[in-house]
Coordinates of C-alpha atoms in Angstrom, one line a residue:
X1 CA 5.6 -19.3 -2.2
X2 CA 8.4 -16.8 -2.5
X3 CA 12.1 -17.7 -3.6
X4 CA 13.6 -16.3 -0.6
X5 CA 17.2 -14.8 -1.0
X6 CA 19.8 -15.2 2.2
X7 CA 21.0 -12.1 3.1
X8 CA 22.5 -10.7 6.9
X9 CA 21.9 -7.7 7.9
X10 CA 19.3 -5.4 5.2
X11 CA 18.7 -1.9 5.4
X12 CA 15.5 0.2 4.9
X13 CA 16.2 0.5 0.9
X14 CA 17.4 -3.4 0.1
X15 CA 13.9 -4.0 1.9
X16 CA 11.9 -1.7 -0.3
X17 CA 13.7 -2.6 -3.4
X18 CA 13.4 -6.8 -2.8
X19 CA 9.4 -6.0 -2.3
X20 CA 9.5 -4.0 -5.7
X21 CA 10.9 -7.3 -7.0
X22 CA 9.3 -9.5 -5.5
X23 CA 6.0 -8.9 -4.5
X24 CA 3.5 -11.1 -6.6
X25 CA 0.8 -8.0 -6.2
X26 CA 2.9 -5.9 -8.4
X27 CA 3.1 -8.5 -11.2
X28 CA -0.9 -8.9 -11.5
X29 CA -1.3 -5.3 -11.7
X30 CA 1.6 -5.3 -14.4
X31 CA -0.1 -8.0 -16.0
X32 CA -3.1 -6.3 -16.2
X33 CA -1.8 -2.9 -17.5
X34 CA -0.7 -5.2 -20.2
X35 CA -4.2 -6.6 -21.2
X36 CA -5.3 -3.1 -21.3
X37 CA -3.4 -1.8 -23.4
X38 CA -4.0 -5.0 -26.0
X39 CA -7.7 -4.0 -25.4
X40 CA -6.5 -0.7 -26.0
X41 CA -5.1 -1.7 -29.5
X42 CA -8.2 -4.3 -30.3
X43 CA -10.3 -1.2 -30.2
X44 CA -8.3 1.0 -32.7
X45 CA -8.4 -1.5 -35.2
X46 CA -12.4 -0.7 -35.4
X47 CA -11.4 2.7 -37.2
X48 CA -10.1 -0.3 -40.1
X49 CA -12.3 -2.1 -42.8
X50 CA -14.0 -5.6 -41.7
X51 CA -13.9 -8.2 -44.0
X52 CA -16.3 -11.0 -43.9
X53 CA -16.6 -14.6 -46.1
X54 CA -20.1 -16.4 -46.2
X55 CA -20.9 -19.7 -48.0
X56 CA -23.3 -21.9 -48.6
X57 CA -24.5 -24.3 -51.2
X58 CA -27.9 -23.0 -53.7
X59 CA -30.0 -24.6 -55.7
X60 CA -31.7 -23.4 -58.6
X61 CA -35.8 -22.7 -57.6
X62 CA -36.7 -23.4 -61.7
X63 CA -35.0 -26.1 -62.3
X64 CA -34.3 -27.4 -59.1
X65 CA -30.9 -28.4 -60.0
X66 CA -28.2 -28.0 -57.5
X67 CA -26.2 -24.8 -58.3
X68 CA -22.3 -25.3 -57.2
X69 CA -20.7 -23.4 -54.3
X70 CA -21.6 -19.6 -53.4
X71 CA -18.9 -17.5 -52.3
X72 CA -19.7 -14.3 -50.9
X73 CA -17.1 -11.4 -49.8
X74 CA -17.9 -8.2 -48.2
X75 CA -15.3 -5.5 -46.8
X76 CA -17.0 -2.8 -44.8
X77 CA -15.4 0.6 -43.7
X78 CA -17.4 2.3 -40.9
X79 CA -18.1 6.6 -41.7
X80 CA -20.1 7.3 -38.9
X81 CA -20.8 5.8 -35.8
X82 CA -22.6 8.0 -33.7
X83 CA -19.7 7.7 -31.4
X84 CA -19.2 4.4 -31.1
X85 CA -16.0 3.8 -32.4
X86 CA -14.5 6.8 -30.8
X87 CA -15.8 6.2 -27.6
X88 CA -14.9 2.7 -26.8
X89 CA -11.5 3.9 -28.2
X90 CA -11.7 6.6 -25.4
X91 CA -13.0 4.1 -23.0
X92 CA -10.3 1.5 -23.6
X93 CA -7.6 4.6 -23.1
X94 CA -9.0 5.4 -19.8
X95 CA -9.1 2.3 -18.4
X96 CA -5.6 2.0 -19.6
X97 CA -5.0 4.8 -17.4
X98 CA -6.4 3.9 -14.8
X99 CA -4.2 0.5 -14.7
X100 CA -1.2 2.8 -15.2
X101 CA -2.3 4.2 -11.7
X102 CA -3.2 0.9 -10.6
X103 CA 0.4 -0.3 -10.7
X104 CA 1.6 2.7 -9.0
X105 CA -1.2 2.2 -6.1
X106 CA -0.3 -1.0 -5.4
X107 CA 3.7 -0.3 -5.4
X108 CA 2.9 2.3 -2.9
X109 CA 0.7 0.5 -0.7
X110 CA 3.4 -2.0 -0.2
X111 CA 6.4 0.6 0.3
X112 CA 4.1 1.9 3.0
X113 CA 3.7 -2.0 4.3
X114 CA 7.4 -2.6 3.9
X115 CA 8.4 0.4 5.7
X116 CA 6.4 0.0 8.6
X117 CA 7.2 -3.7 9.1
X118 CA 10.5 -2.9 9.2
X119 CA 10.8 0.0 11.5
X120 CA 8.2 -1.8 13.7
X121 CA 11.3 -5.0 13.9
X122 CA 14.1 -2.2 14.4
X123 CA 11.5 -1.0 17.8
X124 CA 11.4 -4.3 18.9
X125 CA 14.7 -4.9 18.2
X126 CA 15.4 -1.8 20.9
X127 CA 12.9 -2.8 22.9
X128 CA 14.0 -6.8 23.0
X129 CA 17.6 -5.4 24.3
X130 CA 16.6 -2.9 26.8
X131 CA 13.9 -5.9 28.1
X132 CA 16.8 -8.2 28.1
X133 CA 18.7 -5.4 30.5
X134 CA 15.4 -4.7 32.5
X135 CA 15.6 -9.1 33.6
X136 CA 19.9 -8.7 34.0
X137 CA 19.0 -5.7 36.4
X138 CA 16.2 -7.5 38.7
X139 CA 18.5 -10.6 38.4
X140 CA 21.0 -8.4 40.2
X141 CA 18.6 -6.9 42.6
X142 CA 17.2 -10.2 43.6
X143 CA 20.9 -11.7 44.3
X144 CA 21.1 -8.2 46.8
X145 CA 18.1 -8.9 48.2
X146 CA 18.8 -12.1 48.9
X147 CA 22.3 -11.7 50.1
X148 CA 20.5 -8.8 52.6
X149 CA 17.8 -11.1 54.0
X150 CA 20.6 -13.9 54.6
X151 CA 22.8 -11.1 56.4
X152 CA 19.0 -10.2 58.3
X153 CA 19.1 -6.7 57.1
X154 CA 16.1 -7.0 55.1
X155 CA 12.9 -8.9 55.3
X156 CA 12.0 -12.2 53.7
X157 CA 9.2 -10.0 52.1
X158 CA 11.5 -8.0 49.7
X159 CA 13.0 -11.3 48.1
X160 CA 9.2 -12.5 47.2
X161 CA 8.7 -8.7 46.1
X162 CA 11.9 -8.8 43.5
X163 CA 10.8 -12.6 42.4
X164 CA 7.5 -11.0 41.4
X165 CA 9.3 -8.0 39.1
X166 CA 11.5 -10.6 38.2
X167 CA 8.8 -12.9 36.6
X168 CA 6.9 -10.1 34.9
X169 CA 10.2 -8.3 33.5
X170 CA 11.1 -12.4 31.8
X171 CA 7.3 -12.5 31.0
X172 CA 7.4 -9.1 28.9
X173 CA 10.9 -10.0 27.3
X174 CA 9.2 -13.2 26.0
X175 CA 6.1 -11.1 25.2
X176 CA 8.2 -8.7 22.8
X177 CA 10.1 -12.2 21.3
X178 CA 7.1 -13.4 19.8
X179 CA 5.8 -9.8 18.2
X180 CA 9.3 -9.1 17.0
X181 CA 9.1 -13.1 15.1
X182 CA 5.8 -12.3 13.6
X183 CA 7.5 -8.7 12.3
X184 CA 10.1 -10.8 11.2
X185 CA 7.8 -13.2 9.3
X186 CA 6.0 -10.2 8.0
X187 CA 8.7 -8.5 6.6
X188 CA 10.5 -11.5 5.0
X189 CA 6.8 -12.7 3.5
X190 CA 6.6 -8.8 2.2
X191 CA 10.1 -9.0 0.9
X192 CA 11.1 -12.1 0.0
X193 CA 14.4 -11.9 2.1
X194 CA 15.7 -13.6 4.6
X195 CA 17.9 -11.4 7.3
X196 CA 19.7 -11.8 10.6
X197 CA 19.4 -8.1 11.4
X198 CA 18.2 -4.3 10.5
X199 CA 20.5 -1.7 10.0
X200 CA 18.2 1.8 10.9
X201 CA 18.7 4.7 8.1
X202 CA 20.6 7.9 8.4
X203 CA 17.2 10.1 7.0
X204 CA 15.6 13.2 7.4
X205 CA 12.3 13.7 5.3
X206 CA 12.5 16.5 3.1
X207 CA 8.7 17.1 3.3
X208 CA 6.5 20.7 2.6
X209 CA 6.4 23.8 4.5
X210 CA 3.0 23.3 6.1
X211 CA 0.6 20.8 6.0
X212 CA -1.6 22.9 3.8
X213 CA 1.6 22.3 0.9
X214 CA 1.5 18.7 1.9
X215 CA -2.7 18.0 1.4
X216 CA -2.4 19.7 -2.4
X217 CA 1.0 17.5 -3.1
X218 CA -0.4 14.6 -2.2
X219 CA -3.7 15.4 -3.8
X220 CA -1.9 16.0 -7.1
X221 CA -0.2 13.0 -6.5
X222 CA -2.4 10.5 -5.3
X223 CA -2.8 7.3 -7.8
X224 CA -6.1 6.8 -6.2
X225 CA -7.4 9.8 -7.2
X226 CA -6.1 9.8 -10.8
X227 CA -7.3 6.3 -10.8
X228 CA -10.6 7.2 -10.3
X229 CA -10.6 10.1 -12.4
X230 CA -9.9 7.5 -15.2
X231 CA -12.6 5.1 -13.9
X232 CA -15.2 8.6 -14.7
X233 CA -13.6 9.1 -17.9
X234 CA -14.4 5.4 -19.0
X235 CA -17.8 5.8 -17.8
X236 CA -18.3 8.6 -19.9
X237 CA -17.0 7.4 -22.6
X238 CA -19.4 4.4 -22.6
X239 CA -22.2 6.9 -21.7
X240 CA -21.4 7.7 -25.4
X241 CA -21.3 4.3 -27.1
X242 CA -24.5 3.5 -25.3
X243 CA -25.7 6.5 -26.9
X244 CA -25.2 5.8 -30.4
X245 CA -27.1 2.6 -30.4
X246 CA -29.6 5.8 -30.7
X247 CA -28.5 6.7 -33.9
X248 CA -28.0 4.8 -37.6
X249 CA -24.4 3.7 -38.9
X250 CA -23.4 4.5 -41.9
X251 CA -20.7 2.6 -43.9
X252 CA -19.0 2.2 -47.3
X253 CA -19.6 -1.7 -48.7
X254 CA -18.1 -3.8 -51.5
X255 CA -19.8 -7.0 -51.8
X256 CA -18.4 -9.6 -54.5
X257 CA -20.8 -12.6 -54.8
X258 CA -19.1 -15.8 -57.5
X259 CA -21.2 -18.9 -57.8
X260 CA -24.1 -17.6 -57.7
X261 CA -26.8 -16.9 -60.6
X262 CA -25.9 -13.0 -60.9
X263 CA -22.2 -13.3 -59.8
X264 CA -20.2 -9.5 -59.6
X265 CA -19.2 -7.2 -57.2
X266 CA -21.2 -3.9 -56.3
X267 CA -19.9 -0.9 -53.9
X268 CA -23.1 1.0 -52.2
X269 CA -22.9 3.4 -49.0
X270 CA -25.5 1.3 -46.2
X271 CA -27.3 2.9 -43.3
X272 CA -27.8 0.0 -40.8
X273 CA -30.0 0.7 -37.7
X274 CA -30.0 -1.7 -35.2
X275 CA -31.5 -0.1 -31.6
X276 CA -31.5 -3.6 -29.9
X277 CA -34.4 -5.1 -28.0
X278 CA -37.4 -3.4 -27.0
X279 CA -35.9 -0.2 -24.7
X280 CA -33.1 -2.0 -24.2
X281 CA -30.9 1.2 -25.7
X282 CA -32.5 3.6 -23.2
X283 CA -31.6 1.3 -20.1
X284 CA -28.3 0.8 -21.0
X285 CA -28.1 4.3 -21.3
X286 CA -29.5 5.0 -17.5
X287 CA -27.1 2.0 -17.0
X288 CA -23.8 4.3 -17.9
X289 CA -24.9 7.2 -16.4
X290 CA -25.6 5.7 -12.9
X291 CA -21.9 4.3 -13.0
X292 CA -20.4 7.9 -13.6
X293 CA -22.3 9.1 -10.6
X294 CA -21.4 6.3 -8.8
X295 CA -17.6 7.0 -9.8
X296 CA -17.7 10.6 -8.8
X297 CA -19.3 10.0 -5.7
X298 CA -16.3 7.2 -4.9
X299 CA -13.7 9.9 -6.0
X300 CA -15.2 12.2 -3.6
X301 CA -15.0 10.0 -0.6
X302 CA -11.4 8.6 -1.6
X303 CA -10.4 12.6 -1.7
X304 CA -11.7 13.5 1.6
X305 CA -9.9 10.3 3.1
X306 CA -6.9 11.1 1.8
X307 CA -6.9 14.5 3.2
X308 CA -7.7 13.4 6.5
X309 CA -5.2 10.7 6.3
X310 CA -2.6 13.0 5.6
X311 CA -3.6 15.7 8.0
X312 CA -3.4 12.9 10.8
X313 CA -0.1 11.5 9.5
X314 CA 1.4 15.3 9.5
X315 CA -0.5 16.1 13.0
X316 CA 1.3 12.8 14.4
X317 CA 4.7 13.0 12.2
X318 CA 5.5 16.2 14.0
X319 CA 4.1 15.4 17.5
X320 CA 6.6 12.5 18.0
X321 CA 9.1 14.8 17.1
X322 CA 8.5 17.3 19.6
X323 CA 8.4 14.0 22.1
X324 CA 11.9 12.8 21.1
X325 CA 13.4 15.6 23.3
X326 CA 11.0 15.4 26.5
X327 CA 11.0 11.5 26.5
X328 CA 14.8 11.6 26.4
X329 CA 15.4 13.7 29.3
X330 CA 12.7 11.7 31.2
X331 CA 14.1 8.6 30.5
X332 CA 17.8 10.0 31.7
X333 CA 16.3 11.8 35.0
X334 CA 14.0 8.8 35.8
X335 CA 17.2 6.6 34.9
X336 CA 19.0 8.8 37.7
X337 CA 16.2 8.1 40.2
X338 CA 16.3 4.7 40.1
X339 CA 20.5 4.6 40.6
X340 CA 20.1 7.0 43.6
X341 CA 17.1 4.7 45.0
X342 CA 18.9 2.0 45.0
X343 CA 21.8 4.1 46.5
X344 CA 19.7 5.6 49.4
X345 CA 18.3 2.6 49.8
X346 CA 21.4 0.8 51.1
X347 CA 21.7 3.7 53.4
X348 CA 18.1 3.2 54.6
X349 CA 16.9 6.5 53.1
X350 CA 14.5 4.9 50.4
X351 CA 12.2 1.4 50.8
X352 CA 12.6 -1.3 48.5
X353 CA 9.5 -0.9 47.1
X354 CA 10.6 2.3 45.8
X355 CA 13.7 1.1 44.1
X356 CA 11.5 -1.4 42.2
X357 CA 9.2 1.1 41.3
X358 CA 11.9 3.4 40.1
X359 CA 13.2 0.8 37.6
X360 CA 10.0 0.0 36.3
X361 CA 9.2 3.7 35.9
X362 CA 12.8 3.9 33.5
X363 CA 12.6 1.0 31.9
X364 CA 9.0 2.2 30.6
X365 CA 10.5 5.7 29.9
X366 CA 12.6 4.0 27.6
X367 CA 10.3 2.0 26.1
X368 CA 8.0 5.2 25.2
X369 CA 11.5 6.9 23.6
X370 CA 11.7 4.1 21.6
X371 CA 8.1 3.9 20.4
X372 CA 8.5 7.7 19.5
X373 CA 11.7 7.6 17.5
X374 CA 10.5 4.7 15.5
X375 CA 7.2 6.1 14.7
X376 CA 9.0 9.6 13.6
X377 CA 10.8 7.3 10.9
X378 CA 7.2 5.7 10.2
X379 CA 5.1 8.9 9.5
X380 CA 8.0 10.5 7.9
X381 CA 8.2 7.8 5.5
X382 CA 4.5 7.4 5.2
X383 CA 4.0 11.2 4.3
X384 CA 6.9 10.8 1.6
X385 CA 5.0 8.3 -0.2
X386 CA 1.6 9.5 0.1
X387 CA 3.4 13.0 -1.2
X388 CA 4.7 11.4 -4.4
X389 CA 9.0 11.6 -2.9
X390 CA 9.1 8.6 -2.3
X391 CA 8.3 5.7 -4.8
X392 CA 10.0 2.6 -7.1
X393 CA 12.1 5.1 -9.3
X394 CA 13.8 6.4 -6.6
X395 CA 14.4 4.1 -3.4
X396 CA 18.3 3.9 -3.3
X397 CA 18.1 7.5 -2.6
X398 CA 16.3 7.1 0.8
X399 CA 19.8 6.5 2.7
X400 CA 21.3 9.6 1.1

């Protein structure tokens, strides 16, 4: 469970930043970049001479007389491997690597979580204030109605009409409660924090030219990809350590031998050969192979999803953008319908039916501007982090 931190009112980048610190995700994957790079070290020290101790206890096969302790020491410096040495060396890098990216993968996935929790509070935050409005209004329109039917200028009908809207405007407020409390349990689960409020960001996304310039960016960016372009390099470099269970190893040897019958030490050069059970080198060697075409084939797909996630996210970045302007001056003339409905109606012009349906057509025209501002922020944000501008180094700078 997290240590949650009391704070009032966060902003996009103390939400961001609290996730970077907090997140229990990003510690595993640091942890394991850690054990990497041990493995990483464990598998340069092969280049270094081994030293071994056997004893045991002899007895003389003449005279059967019990010999006393034999001590036996032997330090052996591998010359050539057949590409063993080198390529678990290489393997043990790459995977290395491909941890490095690992980390970076995961702090991404989770700025794109954080950021999208928290601009999908800040809609429902709009949308809780203008529902709260939409139930004030019918509250308003029902007390006219009702003070019309008393007075017998309108008919019973209307009131049970108004009480109708009335119940589905306090249904929908409540409706939009509960989602905006889950957000809020999402975000404060993602972040650790515990807030009152949201304050939105003053932010334009500084993002390519054309989408063409954002696909390479992000391609030359993406952790995925590099990820998996270490994941090939490790298969290929155990492609080569299966390999040279092919091949003899050859090594320099000093073995010095006390309580025995021929005690001394003796230095030789030894050609050991050791190609495992049965064709049990040839298999593993299939074995390496299939996972490097396996990885390419997996690098392949996560490229091609990338791409189309990006083209998407830039298709629908720029559409709500172009929205922004049209839904504003929808919600503003629709806005102005509904005040001169309820205007004309009083003079008999318009029916009350139409001055209900003239309300429910604004207060949905705002919703819809809200839903397209607050996805603008979301792509935008989303296109900076899958484009590499957006990331743990440099968060404070999104408010800038």
């Amino acid at each position: 469970n997290p240590i949650y931190a009391e704070s009032d009112v966060i902003g996009i980048e103390d939400a961001l930043m609290a996730t970077m610190a907090n997140h229990p995700n990003i510690s595993l994957r640091r942890n394991e970049l850690t054990t990497s790079n041990e493995a990483l070290e464990t598998a340069k020290w092969q280049k270094f001479p081994n030293v071994s101790l056997q004893t045991s206890s002899g007895q003389n096969s003449t005279t059967k007389s019990t010999m006393g302790i034999i001590t036996s020491i032997r330090v052996e410096e591998p010359l050539w491997t057949g590409g063993r040495i080198s390529g678990n060396i290489d393997s043990a890098r790459a995977k290395t690597l491909a941890a490095e990216q690992s980390v970076i993968e995961t702090e991404e996935d989770l700025l794109s979580k954080t950021s999208n929790a928290f601009f999908e509070i800040s809609k429902l935050q709009k949308k809780l204030a203008v529902s709260d409005e939409n139930v004030t209004e019918h509250k308003r329109l029902l007390e006219l109605i009702n003070h019309r039917a008393r007075a017998e200028v309108s008919p019973m009908a209307e009131i049970f009409v108004v009480k109708a809207r009335l119940n589905q405007a306090q249904t929908e407020y409540i409706q939009i409660q509960s989602a905006m409390a889950t957000a809020k349990s999402n975000l404060e689960q993602l972040t650790a924090l515990k807030f009152s409020g949201l304050k939105l960001p003053k932010f334009e996304p500084n993002l390519p030219d054309s989408e063409a310039d954002a696909v390479k960016q992000s391609i030359e960016h993406s952790p995925v990809l590099r990820r998996l372009s270490a994941q090939i390099k490790a298969s290929e470099a155990d492609l080569e350590v299966a390999k040279s269970a092919l091949y003899p190893q050859l090594s320099a040897r000093v073995d010095d031998t006390s309580g025995s019958a021929a005690p001394g030490s003796i230095a030789y050069i030894a050609l050991t050969y050791q190609p495992g059970n049965g064709l049990s080198v040839l298999s593993n060697k299939r074995e390496a192979q299939s996972k490097i075409d396996a990885a390419e084939s997996t690098r392949a797909a996560a490229r091609l999803d990338l791409i189309n996630t990006v083209r998407s996210d830039w298709v629908s970045y720029h559409m709500q953008i172009s929205q922004i302007e049209t839904l504003s001056n929808y919600y503003q003339t629709s806005k102005g319908v509904y005040e001169s409905n309820l205007r004309q109606y009083t003079a008999g012009r318009k029916t009350w039916l139409e001055v209900l349906n003239a309300k429910k057509e604004s207060t949905q025209a705002q919703y819809s501007l809200i839903d397209a501002e607050s996805a603008t922020f979301y792509y935008g944000f989303k296109l900076l982090i899958e484009l590499g501008l957006l990331n743990s180094q440099n968060i404070q700078l999104v408010n800038k």
